[in-house]
Coordinates of C-alpha atoms in Angstrom, one line a residue:
M1 CA 0.0 0.0 0.0
N2 CA 2.8 2.4 0.8
N3 CA 4.3 1.7 -2.6
V4 CA 1.0 2.5 -4.3
L5 CA 0.7 5.8 -2.3
G6 CA 4.3 6.6 -3.3
F7 CA 3.5 6.0 -6.9
L8 CA 0.4 8.1 -6.8
E9 CA 2.2 10.9 -5.0
A10 CA 5.1 10.9 -7.4
K11 CA 3.3 10.3 -10.7
L12 CA -0.4 11.1 -10.4
M13 CA -0.3 14.1 -8.2
P14 CA 1.7 16.4 -10.5
L15 CA -0.5 15.4 -13.5
A16 CA -3.7 16.1 -11.5
A17 CA -2.3 19.4 -10.2
K18 CA -1.6 20.5 -13.8
A19 CA -5.0 19.3 -15.0
A20 CA -6.6 21.3 -12.2
Q21 CA -4.9 24.5 -13.4
Q22 CA -5.3 23.8 -17.1
R23 CA -6.8 27.1 -18.5
H24 CA -9.5 25.5 -20.7
L25 CA -10.8 23.2 -17.9
C26 CA -10.7 26.1 -15.5
A27 CA -12.7 28.2 -17.9
I28 CA -15.4 25.6 -18.3
R29 CA -15.5 24.9 -14.5
G30 CA -15.6 28.7 -13.8
A31 CA -18.5 29.1 -16.2
Y32 CA -20.6 26.5 -14.5
V33 CA -19.8 27.8 -11.1
S34 CA -21.0 31.2 -12.1
F35 CA -24.2 29.9 -13.6
M36 CA -24.9 27.3 -10.9
P37 CA -26.9 29.6 -8.6
F38 CA -29.4 30.3 -11.3
I39 CA -29.7 26.6 -12.1
I40 CA -30.4 25.9 -8.4
V41 CA -33.0 28.6 -8.2
G42 CA -34.8 27.2 -11.3
S43 CA -34.7 23.7 -9.8
I44 CA -36.2 24.9 -6.6
L45 CA -39.1 26.4 -8.5
L46 CA -39.5 23.2 -10.4
V47 CA -39.7 21.3 -7.1
I48 CA -42.3 23.7 -5.8
S49 CA -44.4 23.3 -9.0
S50 CA -44.1 19.5 -9.4
F51 CA -44.0 18.2 -5.8
P52 CA -45.4 14.7 -6.1
N53 CA -48.4 14.9 -3.8
Q54 CA -51.9 15.1 -5.0
G55 CA -53.2 17.0 -1.9
Y56 CA -50.5 19.6 -2.3
Q57 CA -51.2 20.0 -6.0
Q58 CA -54.9 20.5 -5.3
F59 CA -54.3 23.0 -2.5
M60 CA -51.9 25.1 -4.7
A61 CA -54.4 25.0 -7.6
G62 CA -57.2 26.1 -5.3
L63 CA -55.0 28.9 -3.9
F64 CA -53.4 30.2 -7.1
G65 CA -55.5 28.8 -10.0
A66 CA -55.3 25.8 -12.2
S67 CA -52.4 27.2 -14.3
W68 CA -50.2 28.1 -11.2
S69 CA -47.6 25.4 -12.0
N70 CA -47.1 26.7 -15.6
I71 CA -46.6 30.2 -14.3
I72 CA -44.1 29.3 -11.6
E73 CA -42.1 27.2 -14.1
I74 CA -41.5 30.2 -16.4
P75 CA -38.1 31.1 -14.7
F76 CA -37.1 27.5 -14.7
N77 CA -37.8 27.2 -18.5
A78 CA -36.0 30.5 -19.1
V79 CA -32.8 29.1 -17.4
F80 CA -32.8 25.5 -18.7
S81 CA -34.0 26.2 -22.2
T82 CA -31.3 28.8 -22.9
M83 CA -28.3 27.5 -20.8
S84 CA -26.0 27.1 -23.8
L85 CA -26.2 30.8 -24.4
F86 CA -25.0 31.6 -20.9
V87 CA -22.3 28.9 -20.9
S88 CA -21.0 30.2 -24.2
F89 CA -20.6 33.7 -22.9
L90 CA -19.2 32.7 -19.5
T91 CA -16.7 30.2 -20.8
A92 CA -15.2 32.7 -23.1
Y93 CA -15.3 35.3 -20.3
R94 CA -13.4 33.1 -17.9
L95 CA -10.8 32.1 -20.6
A96 CA -10.2 35.7 -21.6
E97 CA -9.8 36.5 -17.9
H98 CA -6.9 34.0 -17.8
Y99 CA -5.2 35.9 -20.6
D100 CA -6.0 39.3 -19.1
E101 CA -7.8 40.2 -22.3
D102 CA -11.1 42.0 -23.0
R103 CA -13.5 39.6 -21.2
V104 CA -16.8 41.2 -22.2
S105 CA -15.8 41.4 -25.9
S106 CA -14.7 37.8 -25.8
G107 CA -17.9 36.7 -24.2
I108 CA -20.1 38.6 -26.7
L109 CA -18.0 37.3 -29.6
S110 CA -18.4 33.7 -28.4
L111 CA -22.2 34.2 -28.0
V112 CA -22.5 35.7 -31.5
C113 CA -20.5 32.8 -33.0
F114 CA -22.7 30.3 -31.2
L115 CA -25.8 31.9 -32.6
I116 CA -24.2 32.0 -36.1
L117 CA -23.7 28.2 -35.9
T118 CA -27.2 27.6 -34.6
P119 CA -29.8 26.9 -37.4
F120 CA -32.7 29.2 -37.9
I121 CA -36.2 28.1 -38.9
K122 CA -38.9 30.1 -40.7
V123 CA -42.2 30.4 -38.9
E124 CA -45.1 31.0 -41.4
A125 CA -47.5 32.1 -38.6
L126 CA -45.1 35.0 -37.9
G127 CA -44.7 36.1 -41.5
N128 CA -41.9 33.7 -42.5
I129 CA -39.4 35.4 -40.1
N130 CA -36.3 33.5 -39.0
V131 CA -36.3 32.3 -35.4
I132 CA -33.8 30.2 -33.4
P133 CA -35.4 27.0 -32.0
T134 CA -34.7 26.2 -28.4
E135 CA -33.6 22.7 -29.3
W136 CA -29.9 23.8 -29.6
I137 CA -29.7 26.6 -27.1
G138 CA -30.6 24.4 -24.2
S139 CA -28.6 21.4 -23.0
K140 CA -28.2 19.8 -26.4
G141 CA -26.0 22.7 -27.5
L142 CA -23.6 22.6 -24.6
F143 CA -20.8 20.9 -26.4
V144 CA -20.8 23.4 -29.3
A145 CA -21.1 26.2 -26.8
M146 CA -18.1 25.1 -24.7
I147 CA -15.8 23.9 -27.4
G148 CA -16.6 26.8 -29.6
S149 CA -16.1 29.3 -26.8
L150 CA -12.6 28.0 -26.2
L151 CA -11.7 28.0 -29.9
W152 CA -13.0 31.4 -30.7
T153 CA -11.5 33.0 -27.6
E154 CA -8.1 31.4 -28.2
L155 CA -8.1 32.8 -31.8
F156 CA -9.5 36.2 -30.8
C157 CA -6.8 36.6 -28.1
Y158 CA -4.0 35.3 -30.4
L159 CA -4.9 37.8 -33.1
K160 CA -4.9 40.6 -30.6
R161 CA -1.5 39.6 -29.3
R162 CA -0.3 39.6 -32.9
K163 CA -1.4 43.2 -33.1
L164 CA -4.1 42.7 -35.7
I165 CA -5.9 45.6 -34.3
I166 CA -7.0 49.2 -35.2
K167 CA -4.9 51.6 -33.2
M168 CA -6.5 54.7 -32.0
P169 CA -4.8 58.1 -31.5
E170 CA -3.5 59.2 -28.1
G171 CA -6.1 60.6 -25.8
V172 CA -8.9 58.3 -26.9
P173 CA -10.7 56.9 -23.8
P174 CA -9.6 53.3 -22.9
A175 CA -13.1 51.9 -23.4
V176 CA -13.2 53.2 -27.0
Q177 CA -9.6 51.8 -27.6
E178 CA -10.7 48.4 -26.4
S179 CA -13.8 48.4 -28.7
F180 CA -11.7 49.2 -31.8
A181 CA -9.0 46.8 -30.8
A182 CA -11.5 44.0 -30.8
L183 CA -12.9 45.0 -34.2
L184 CA -10.6 43.2 -36.7
P185 CA -10.0 40.1 -34.6
A186 CA -13.8 39.7 -34.1
L187 CA -14.4 40.2 -37.8
F188 CA -11.9 37.5 -38.7
V189 CA -13.4 35.1 -36.2
I190 CA -17.0 35.8 -37.3
I191 CA -16.1 35.2 -41.0
L192 CA -14.4 31.9 -40.1
V193 CA -17.5 30.8 -38.1
L194 CA -19.8 31.8 -40.9
T195 CA -17.7 29.7 -43.3
I196 CA -18.0 26.7 -41.0
R197 CA -21.8 27.1 -41.0
I198 CA -22.0 27.2 -44.8
L199 CA -19.7 24.2 -45.2
F200 CA -21.8 22.1 -42.8
E201 CA -25.0 23.0 -44.7
H202 CA -23.5 21.0 -47.6
T203 CA -23.1 17.9 -45.5
S204 CA -25.6 15.3 -44.4
Y205 CA -25.5 16.7 -40.9
Q206 CA -26.6 20.2 -42.1
T207 CA -25.3 21.9 -38.9
I208 CA -22.2 21.6 -36.7
H209 CA -24.7 21.1 -33.8
Q210 CA -26.0 17.9 -35.3
F211 CA -22.5 16.7 -36.2
I212 CA -21.1 17.2 -32.7
Y213 CA -24.2 15.8 -31.1
N214 CA -24.2 12.6 -33.2
V215 CA -20.4 12.0 -33.5
V216 CA -19.1 13.3 -30.2
A217 CA -21.7 14.2 -27.5
T218 CA -24.0 11.2 -27.7
P219 CA -21.3 8.4 -27.5
V220 CA -19.3 10.3 -24.8
R221 CA -22.5 10.9 -22.8
H222 CA -23.6 7.3 -23.2
F223 CA -20.4 6.0 -21.7
G224 CA -19.8 8.8 -19.2
T225 CA -23.3 8.3 -17.6
S226 CA -23.3 4.5 -17.7
Y227 CA -22.6 2.3 -14.6
I228 CA -19.0 2.0 -15.6
G229 CA -18.7 5.7 -16.1
A230 CA -20.2 6.3 -12.7
L231 CA -17.6 3.9 -11.1
L232 CA -14.7 5.7 -12.9
T233 CA -16.1 9.1 -11.8
V234 CA -16.1 8.2 -8.1
L235 CA -12.7 6.4 -8.3
S236 CA -11.1 9.4 -10.0
I237 CA -12.3 11.6 -7.2
T238 CA -11.3 9.4 -4.3
I239 CA -7.9 8.4 -5.9
L240 CA -7.0 12.1 -6.3
W241 CA -8.2 12.9 -2.8
S242 CA -6.0 10.0 -1.5
V243 CA -2.9 12.1 -2.2
G244 CA -4.5 15.4 -1.0
I245 CA -5.9 16.8 -4.2
N246 CA -9.3 18.4 -3.8
S247 CA -10.7 16.7 -6.9
G248 CA -14.5 17.0 -6.6
S249 CA -14.9 20.4 -8.3
M250 CA -12.2 19.5 -10.9
V251 CA -13.8 16.1 -12.0
N252 CA -17.4 17.4 -11.7
G253 CA -16.5 20.4 -13.8
I254 CA -15.3 18.2 -16.6
I255 CA -18.1 15.6 -16.5
R256 CA -21.0 18.0 -15.6
P257 CA -21.9 18.7 -19.3
L258 CA -22.4 14.9 -19.7
W259 CA -24.8 14.9 -16.8
M260 CA -26.6 18.1 -17.8
E261 CA -28.6 16.6 -20.8
N262 CA -29.6 13.5 -18.7
Q263 CA -30.9 15.9 -16.1
T264 CA -32.8 17.9 -18.7
D265 CA -34.4 14.7 -20.1
N266 CA -35.4 13.7 -16.6
I267 CA -36.9 17.1 -15.8
A268 CA -38.9 17.0 -19.1
A269 CA -40.1 13.5 -18.1
I270 CA -41.2 14.7 -14.7
Q271 CA -43.1 17.6 -16.3
A272 CA -44.8 15.2 -18.7
G273 CA -45.8 12.9 -15.8
V274 CA -43.6 9.9 -16.8
T275 CA -40.7 8.1 -15.2
P276 CA -37.3 9.8 -15.7
P277 CA -35.2 7.8 -18.2
H278 CA -31.7 8.3 -16.9
I279 CA -30.2 6.9 -13.7
V280 CA -26.8 8.6 -13.6
T281 CA -27.0 12.3 -13.1
E282 CA -25.2 14.8 -10.9
Q283 CA -27.8 14.2 -8.2
F284 CA -27.2 10.5 -8.4
F285 CA -23.7 11.3 -6.9
D286 CA -25.2 13.8 -4.5
M287 CA -26.9 10.8 -2.9
V288 CA -23.6 8.9 -2.6
W289 CA -21.3 11.7 -1.4
M290 CA -22.8 11.9 2.1
G291 CA -20.3 13.8 4.2
G292 CA -18.2 14.5 1.2
A293 CA -15.8 12.5 -0.9
G294 CA -15.5 8.9 0.3
A295 CA -19.0 9.1 1.9
T296 CA -17.2 9.9 5.1
L297 CA -20.4 10.6 7.1
S298 CA -20.5 6.8 7.3
L299 CA -17.0 6.9 8.9
V300 CA -18.2 9.5 11.4
I301 CA -21.1 7.3 12.4
A302 CA -18.8 4.4 12.9
I303 CA -16.4 6.5 15.0
L304 CA -19.2 7.9 17.2
F305 CA -20.6 4.4 17.9
F306 CA -17.6 2.2 18.0
A307 CA -14.3 4.1 18.4
R308 CA -12.6 3.8 21.8
S309 CA -9.6 6.0 21.3
N310 CA -10.0 9.4 22.8
S311 CA -8.2 11.1 19.9
I312 CA -10.3 9.4 17.2
R313 CA -13.6 10.1 19.1
E314 CA -12.6 13.8 19.5
V315 CA -12.0 14.0 15.7
G316 CA -15.3 12.4 15.1
R317 CA -17.1 14.8 17.4
M318 CA -15.4 17.8 15.9
G319 CA -16.0 16.7 12.4
A320 CA -19.6 15.5 12.8
A321 CA -21.4 18.9 12.4
A322 CA -19.4 19.8 9.2
S323 CA -19.9 16.3 7.8
I324 CA -23.7 16.6 8.0
F325 CA -23.3 19.5 5.5
N326 CA -20.9 17.4 3.3
I327 CA -17.7 19.1 4.5
N328 CA -15.2 16.5 5.4
E329 CA -11.8 18.2 5.6
P330 CA -11.8 17.9 9.4
I331 CA -12.1 14.1 9.0
L332 CA -9.8 13.7 6.0
F333 CA -6.9 15.6 7.6
G334 CA -7.8 15.2 11.3
L335 CA -8.0 11.4 11.5
P336 CA -6.3 11.4 9.0
V337 CA -7.7 9.6 6.0
I338 CA -5.4 11.3 3.4
M339 CA -2.1 9.4 2.9
N340 CA -3.2 6.8 5.5
P341 CA -2.7 3.3 4.1
I342 CA -5.3 1.8 6.4
M343 CA -8.1 4.2 5.8
L344 CA -7.6 4.8 2.1
I345 CA -8.8 1.3 1.4
P346 CA -12.4 1.9 2.5
F347 CA -12.2 5.5 1.4
N348 CA -11.9 4.3 -2.2
L349 CA -14.0 1.1 -1.8
V350 CA -17.1 2.6 -0.1
P351 CA -18.1 4.9 -3.0
V352 CA -17.7 2.0 -5.5
V353 CA -20.0 -0.2 -3.4
L354 CA -22.6 2.5 -2.8
V355 CA -22.7 3.4 -6.5
T356 CA -23.3 -0.2 -7.3
V357 CA -26.0 -0.8 -4.8
Q358 CA -27.8 2.5 -5.6
Y359 CA -27.5 1.9 -9.4
V360 CA -29.0 -1.6 -9.1
A361 CA -31.8 -0.3 -6.7
M362 CA -32.8 2.4 -9.2
K363 CA -32.4 0.1 -12.2
V364 CA -34.9 -2.5 -10.8
G365 CA -37.3 0.2 -9.6
A366 CA -36.8 -0.2 -5.9
V367 CA -35.7 3.4 -5.5
A368 CA -37.0 6.4 -7.5
V369 CA -34.6 7.8 -10.2
T370 CA -33.4 11.4 -9.6
T371 CA -35.6 14.0 -11.2
G372 CA -32.8 16.2 -12.4
V373 CA -33.4 19.1 -10.1
F374 CA -30.2 20.8 -8.8
I375 CA -29.5 21.1 -5.1
P376 CA -26.8 23.0 -3.1
W377 CA -24.0 20.5 -2.4
T378 CA -24.2 21.3 1.3
L379 CA -27.8 20.0 1.7
P380 CA -27.7 17.3 4.4
P381 CA -28.2 13.6 3.5
V382 CA -31.7 12.1 3.8
I383 CA -33.2 15.5 3.1
S384 CA -31.3 15.7 -0.2
G385 CA -32.3 12.1 -1.2
F386 CA -36.0 13.0 -0.8
I387 CA -35.6 16.3 -2.8
V388 CA -33.6 14.9 -5.7
T389 CA -35.9 11.9 -6.2
G390 CA -39.2 13.5 -5.1
H391 CA -39.8 10.2 -3.2
L392 CA -39.2 8.8 0.3
S393 CA -37.2 5.9 -1.3
G394 CA -34.5 8.4 -2.0
S395 CA -34.1 9.1 1.7
L396 CA -34.3 5.4 2.6
M397 CA -31.6 4.7 0.0
Q398 CA -29.3 7.2 1.7
I399 CA -29.9 5.7 5.1
V400 CA -29.0 2.2 3.6
N401 CA -25.9 3.8 2.0
L402 CA -24.9 5.2 5.4
L403 CA -25.2 1.9 7.1
I404 CA -23.4 0.0 4.3
G405 CA -20.6 2.6 4.4
A406 CA -20.3 2.4 8.2
M407 CA -20.0 -1.4 8.1
L408 CA -17.3 -1.2 5.4
Y409 CA -15.3 1.5 7.3
L410 CA -15.6 -0.3 10.6
P411 CA -13.0 -3.1 10.2
F412 CA -10.4 -0.6 9.1
L413 CA -11.4 1.9 11.8
R414 CA -10.9 -0.8 14.5
I415 CA -7.3 -1.4 13.3
L416 CA -6.6 2.4 13.5
D417 CA -8.5 2.7 16.8
K418 CA -6.4 -0.1 18.3
Q419 CA -3.2 1.6 17.3
Y420 CA -4.3 4.9 18.8
R421 CA -5.4 3.3 22.0
A422 CA -2.1 1.5 22.3
A423 CA -0.3 4.8 21.8
E424 CA -2.5 6.6 24.4
T425 CA -2.1 3.8 27.0
S426 CA 1.7 3.8 26.6
G427 CA 1.8 7.6 26.7
V428 CA 3.5 7.9 23.4

């Protein structure tokens, strides 16, 4: 085990640290972090409008009218049906921020390019005017929005660094100088993007959106949100945490676009009154990460009930409150779990087992599938399970997960507890 930890620390840790600081991944992650509060607000409104209780629905309809749910879902639809537009702007904004370039111009350029690549349709009822359908500006357009934002911003910043700009005379206000400096690079990028659109219109795919969705997004999403993909997700997080790298936000930032469309499909199913089709979503993992990475709330429970060492019990008591809200640094570094050959075995094993049990339970219909609504990551377990599934089975699943996790942690905790008690007895 020590050899494995040594290998991880020597080889994997530098690579993971570089990946965490990679500018394109940081830009995508930063874009989602900026947009996440609005996604959560929209999800909360959806929970209010579609809470699965007939008495509640009748009460609300009597209080606010039969169409109350349609009205309250307007902000939700405004967020989820247009999220690619926001992600396109924010990704470019964050990448330009890394280069210390004009962030607003980069964001607007990226948004314009995304809209150029998005197909228009003619609506006869509106006098044959061109409109942009929501199909590609929601979750289905996320890949084009993200990849395009990175490419157009890189090219825009490169052209500006090469001085392909219009220089203004001395004394012109800085804001005006910035606007004219962006003119030629933006024109070049827009012409390039328009050319790409025209070229794709002469293919069987018709649009770059359809090409990316069929060739890239669908296969990647299918694997990434499969059972094997779920196992690889939790293992990548716990293995990186094993050597002290806070990997949750990094891994989630990369995989979140894969989850997003699954969640959108599930939400649409809930609105249509049918069973959600996808098991693996971001909320699926919210049900597993109770206490944080490694589902360490299970470890805290095992400590509080079975540990006899004073130092371990003290760590458990100090970390319990934070663990309820899925903050587990006091446990990871106080016990410690990180770089501890004994505790790293269950730390990596428990999430794999919980993902397997939970996936099977949802697959056979014993537990409700997550609805796709977003929740704050600090929401306590049991409550979160009920909210993300809209069913008591979600809460029961989390309770079962906690018990399974505690039992898996317990044998290894006893070994550590015995060592600590021996040290305390001998006065070392």
